[in-house]
Short mmCIF file of C-alpha atoms and ligand atoms in Angstrom, two decimals:
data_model
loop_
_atom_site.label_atom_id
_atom_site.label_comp_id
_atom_site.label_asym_id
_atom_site.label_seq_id
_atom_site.Cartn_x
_atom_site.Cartn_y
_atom_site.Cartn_z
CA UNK N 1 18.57 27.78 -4.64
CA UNK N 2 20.38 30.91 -3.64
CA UNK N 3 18.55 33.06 -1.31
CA UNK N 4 20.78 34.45 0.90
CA UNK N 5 20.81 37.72 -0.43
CA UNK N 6 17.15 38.22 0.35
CA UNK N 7 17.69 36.89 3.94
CA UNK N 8 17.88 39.67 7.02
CA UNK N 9 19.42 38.55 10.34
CA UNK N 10 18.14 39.98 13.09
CA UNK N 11 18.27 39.51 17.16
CA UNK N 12 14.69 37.55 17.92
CA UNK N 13 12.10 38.89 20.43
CA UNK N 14 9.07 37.76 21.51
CA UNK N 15 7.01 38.28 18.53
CA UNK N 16 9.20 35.06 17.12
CA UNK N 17 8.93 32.50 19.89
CA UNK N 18 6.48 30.50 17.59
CA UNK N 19 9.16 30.71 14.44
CA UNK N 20 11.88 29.81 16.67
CA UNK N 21 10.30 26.81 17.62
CA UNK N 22 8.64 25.74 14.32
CA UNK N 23 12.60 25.67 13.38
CA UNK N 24 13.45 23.03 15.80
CA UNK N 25 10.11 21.10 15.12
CA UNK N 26 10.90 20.96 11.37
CA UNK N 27 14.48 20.63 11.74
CA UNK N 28 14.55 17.94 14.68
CA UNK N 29 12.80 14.93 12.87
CA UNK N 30 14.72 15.42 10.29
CA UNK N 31 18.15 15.60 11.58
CA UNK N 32 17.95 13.00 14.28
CA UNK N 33 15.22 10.48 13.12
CA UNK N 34 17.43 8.86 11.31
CA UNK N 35 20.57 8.74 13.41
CA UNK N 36 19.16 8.88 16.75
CA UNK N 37 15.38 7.61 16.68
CA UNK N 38 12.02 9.00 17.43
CA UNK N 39 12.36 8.77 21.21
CA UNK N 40 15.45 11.41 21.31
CA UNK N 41 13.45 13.70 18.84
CA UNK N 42 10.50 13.68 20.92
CA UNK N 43 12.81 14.02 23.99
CA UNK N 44 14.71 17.18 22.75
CA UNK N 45 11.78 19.01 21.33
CA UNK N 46 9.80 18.81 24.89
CA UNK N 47 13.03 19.66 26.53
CA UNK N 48 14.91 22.56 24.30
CA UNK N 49 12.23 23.68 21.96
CA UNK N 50 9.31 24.74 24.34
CA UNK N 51 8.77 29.00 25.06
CA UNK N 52 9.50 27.73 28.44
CA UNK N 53 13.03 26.94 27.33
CA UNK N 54 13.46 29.39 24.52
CA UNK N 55 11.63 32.49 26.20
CA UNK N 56 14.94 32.89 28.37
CA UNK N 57 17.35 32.75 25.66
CA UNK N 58 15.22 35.44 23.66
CA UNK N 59 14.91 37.64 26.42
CA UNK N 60 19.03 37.90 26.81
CA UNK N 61 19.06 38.31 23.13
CA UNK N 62 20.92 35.17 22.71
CA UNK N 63 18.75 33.86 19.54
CA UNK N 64 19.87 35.08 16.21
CA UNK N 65 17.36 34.62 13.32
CA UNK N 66 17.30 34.19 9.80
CA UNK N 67 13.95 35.83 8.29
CA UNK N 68 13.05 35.35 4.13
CA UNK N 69 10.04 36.84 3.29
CA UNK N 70 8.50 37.87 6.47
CA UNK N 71 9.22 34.06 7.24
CA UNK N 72 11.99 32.59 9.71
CA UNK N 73 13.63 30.11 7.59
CA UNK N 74 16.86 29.57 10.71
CA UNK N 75 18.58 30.50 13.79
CA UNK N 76 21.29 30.34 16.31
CA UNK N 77 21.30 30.43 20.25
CA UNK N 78 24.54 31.31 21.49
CA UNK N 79 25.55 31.39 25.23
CA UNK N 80 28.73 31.46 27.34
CA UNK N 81 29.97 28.56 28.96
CA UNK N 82 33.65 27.88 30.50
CA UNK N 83 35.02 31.09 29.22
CA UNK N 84 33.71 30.42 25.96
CA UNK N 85 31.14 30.86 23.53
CA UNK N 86 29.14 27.92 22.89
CA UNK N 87 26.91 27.91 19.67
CA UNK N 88 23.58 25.73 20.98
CA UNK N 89 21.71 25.70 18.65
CA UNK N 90 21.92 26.08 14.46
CA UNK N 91 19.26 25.37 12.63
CA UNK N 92 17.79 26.04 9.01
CA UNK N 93 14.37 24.98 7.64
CA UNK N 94 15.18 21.99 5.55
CA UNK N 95 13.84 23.38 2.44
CA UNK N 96 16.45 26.15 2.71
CA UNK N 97 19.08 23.94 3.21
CA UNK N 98 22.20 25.02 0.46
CA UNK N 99 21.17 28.35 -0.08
CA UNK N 100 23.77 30.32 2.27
CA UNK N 101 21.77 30.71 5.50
CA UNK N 102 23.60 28.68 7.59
CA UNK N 103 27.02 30.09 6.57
CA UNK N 104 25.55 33.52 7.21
CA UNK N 105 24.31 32.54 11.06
CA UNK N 106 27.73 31.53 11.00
CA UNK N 107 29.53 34.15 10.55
CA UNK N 108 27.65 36.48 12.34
CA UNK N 109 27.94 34.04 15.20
CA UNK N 110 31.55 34.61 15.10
CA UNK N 111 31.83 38.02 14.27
CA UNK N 112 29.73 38.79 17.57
CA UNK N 113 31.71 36.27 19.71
CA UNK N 114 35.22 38.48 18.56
CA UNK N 115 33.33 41.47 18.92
CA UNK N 116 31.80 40.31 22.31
CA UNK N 117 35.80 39.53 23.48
CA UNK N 118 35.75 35.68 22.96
CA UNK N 119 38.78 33.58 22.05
CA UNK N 120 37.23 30.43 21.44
CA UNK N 121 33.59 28.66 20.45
CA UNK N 122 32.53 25.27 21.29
CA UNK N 123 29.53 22.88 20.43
CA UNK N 124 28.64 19.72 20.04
CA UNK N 125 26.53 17.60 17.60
CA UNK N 126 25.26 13.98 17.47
CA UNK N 127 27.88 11.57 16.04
CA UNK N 128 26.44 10.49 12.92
CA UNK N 129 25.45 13.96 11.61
CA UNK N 130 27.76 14.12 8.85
CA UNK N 131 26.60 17.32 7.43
CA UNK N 132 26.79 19.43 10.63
CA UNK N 133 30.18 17.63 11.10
CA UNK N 134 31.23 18.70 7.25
CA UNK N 135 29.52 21.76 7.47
CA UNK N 136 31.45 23.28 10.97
CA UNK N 137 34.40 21.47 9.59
CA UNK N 138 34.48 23.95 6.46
CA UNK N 139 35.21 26.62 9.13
CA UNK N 140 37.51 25.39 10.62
CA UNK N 141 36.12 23.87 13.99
CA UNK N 142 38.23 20.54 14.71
CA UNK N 143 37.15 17.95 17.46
CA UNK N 144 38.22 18.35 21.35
CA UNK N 145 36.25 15.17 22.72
CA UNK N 146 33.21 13.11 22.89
CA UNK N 147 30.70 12.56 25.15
CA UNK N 148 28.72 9.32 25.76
CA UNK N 149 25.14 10.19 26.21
CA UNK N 150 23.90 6.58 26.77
CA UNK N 151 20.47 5.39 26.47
CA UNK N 152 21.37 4.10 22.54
CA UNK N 153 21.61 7.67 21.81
CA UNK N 154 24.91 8.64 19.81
CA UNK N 155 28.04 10.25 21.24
CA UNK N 156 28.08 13.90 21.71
CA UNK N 157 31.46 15.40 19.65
CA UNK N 158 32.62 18.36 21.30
CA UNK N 159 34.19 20.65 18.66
CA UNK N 160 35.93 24.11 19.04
CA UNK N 161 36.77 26.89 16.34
CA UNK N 162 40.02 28.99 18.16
CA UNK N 163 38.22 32.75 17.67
CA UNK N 164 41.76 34.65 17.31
CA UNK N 165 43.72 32.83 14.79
CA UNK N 166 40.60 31.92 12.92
CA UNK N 167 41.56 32.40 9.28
CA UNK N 168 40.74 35.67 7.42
CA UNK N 169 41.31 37.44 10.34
CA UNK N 170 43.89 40.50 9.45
CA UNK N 171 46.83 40.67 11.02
CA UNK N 172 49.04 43.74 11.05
CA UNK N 173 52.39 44.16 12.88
CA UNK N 174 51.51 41.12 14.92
CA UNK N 175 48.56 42.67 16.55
CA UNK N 176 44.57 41.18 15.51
CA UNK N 177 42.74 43.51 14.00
C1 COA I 201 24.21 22.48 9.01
C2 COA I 201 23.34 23.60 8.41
C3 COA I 201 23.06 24.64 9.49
C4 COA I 201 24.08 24.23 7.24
O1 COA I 201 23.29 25.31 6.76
P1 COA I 201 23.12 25.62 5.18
O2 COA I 201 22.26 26.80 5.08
O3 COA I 201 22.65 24.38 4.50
O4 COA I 201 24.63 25.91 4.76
P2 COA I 201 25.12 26.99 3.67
O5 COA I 201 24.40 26.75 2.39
O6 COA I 201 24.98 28.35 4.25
O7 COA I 201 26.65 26.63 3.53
C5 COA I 201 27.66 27.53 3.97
C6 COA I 201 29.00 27.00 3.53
O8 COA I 201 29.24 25.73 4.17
C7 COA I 201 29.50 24.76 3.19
N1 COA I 201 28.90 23.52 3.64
C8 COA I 201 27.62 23.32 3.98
N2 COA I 201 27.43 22.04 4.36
C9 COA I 201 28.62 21.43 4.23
C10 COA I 201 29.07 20.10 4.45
N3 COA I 201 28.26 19.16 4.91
N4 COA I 201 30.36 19.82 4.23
C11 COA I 201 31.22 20.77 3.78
N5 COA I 201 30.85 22.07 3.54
C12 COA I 201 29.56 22.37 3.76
C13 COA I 201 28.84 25.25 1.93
O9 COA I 201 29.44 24.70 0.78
C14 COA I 201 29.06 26.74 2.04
O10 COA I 201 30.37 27.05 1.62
P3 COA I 201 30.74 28.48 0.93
O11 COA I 201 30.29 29.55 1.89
O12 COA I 201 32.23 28.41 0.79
O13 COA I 201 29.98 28.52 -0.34
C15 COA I 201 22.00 23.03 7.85
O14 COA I 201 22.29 22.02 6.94
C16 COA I 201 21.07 22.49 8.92
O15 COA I 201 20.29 23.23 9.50
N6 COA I 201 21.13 21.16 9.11
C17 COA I 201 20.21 20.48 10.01
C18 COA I 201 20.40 20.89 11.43
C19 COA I 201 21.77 20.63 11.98
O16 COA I 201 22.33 19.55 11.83
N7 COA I 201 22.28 21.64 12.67
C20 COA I 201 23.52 21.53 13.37
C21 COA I 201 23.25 20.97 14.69
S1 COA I 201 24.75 20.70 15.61
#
């Protein structure tokens, strides 16, 4: 399926706080069932996917979303941290998996964080999540450390994509463009 070209990305607001979060509810049990059990699903969608949690993140236009056919099929939450930009959250509806959504979040995550004036993003994701690994890996993010989270739960891999020599970027004379 290739549906990316019907896809609009957009900066969420408020009208969207029940997509948003219909994104993490689909996406969660899916993604971490399997690696990191039904507890730490049920954990992280009463602790990062409630309006409490996301109205914020709206509200300093921090949520990027991915809307096919008046529907939001993915999205990113972005927010600084250290100096850096750290991607939080990047998720697409797991029917819509494959079709280019994710790579277009992507990008536009780090188009904004050059345009924004950052040299560097950083994130983590569960060890064991192979496809986000693969997936981040394929532009060019490489590992930085882990984190133990305890509890059973898997180790957090810290990951960082260097925003200025990222490749693709033009360079002229020695100067970024
Ligand atoms: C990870 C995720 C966001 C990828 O989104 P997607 O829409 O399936 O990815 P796309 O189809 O846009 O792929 C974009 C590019 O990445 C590549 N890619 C995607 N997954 C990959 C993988 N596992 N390994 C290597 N390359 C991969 C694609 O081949 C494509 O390359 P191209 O642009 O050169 O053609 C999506 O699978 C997802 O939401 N997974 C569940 C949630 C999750 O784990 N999120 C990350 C939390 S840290």
């Amino acid at each position: 399926m290739k549906v990316a070209s019907g896809v609009l990305l957009r900066a969420a607001t408020g009208d969207d706080l029940q997509g948003v979060i219909e994104v993490g509810q689909q996406t969660w049990p899916a993604t971490y069932g399997p690696i990191a059990g039904k507890d730490y699903v049920a954990m992280g969608l009463a602790k990062w996917w409630t309006a409490d949690a996301t109205i914020p993140a709206i509200r300093a236009g921090r949520v990027t979303v991915a809307e096919y056919d008046g529907e939001i099929v993915g999205m990113t939450s972005v927010g600084p941290l250290d100096g850096k930009l750290a991607l939080w959250k990047l998720y697409v509806l797991p029917e819509f998996h494959s079709a280019g959504i994710g790579g277009m979040l992507m990008r536009a995550s780090i188009a904004k964080a050059k345009a924004d004036g950052y040299d560097e993003m950083v994130l983590s994701y569960l060890d064991g999540n192979d496809n986000a690994r693969g997936f981040y890996e394929h532009y060019g993010f490489t590992e930085t450390g882990r984190e133990s989270t305890g509890g059973g739960v898997p180790d957090s891999v810290w990951i960082h994509l260097p925003l200025s020599n990222h490749p693709g970027e033009t360079v002229l004379d020695g100067q970024h463009a």
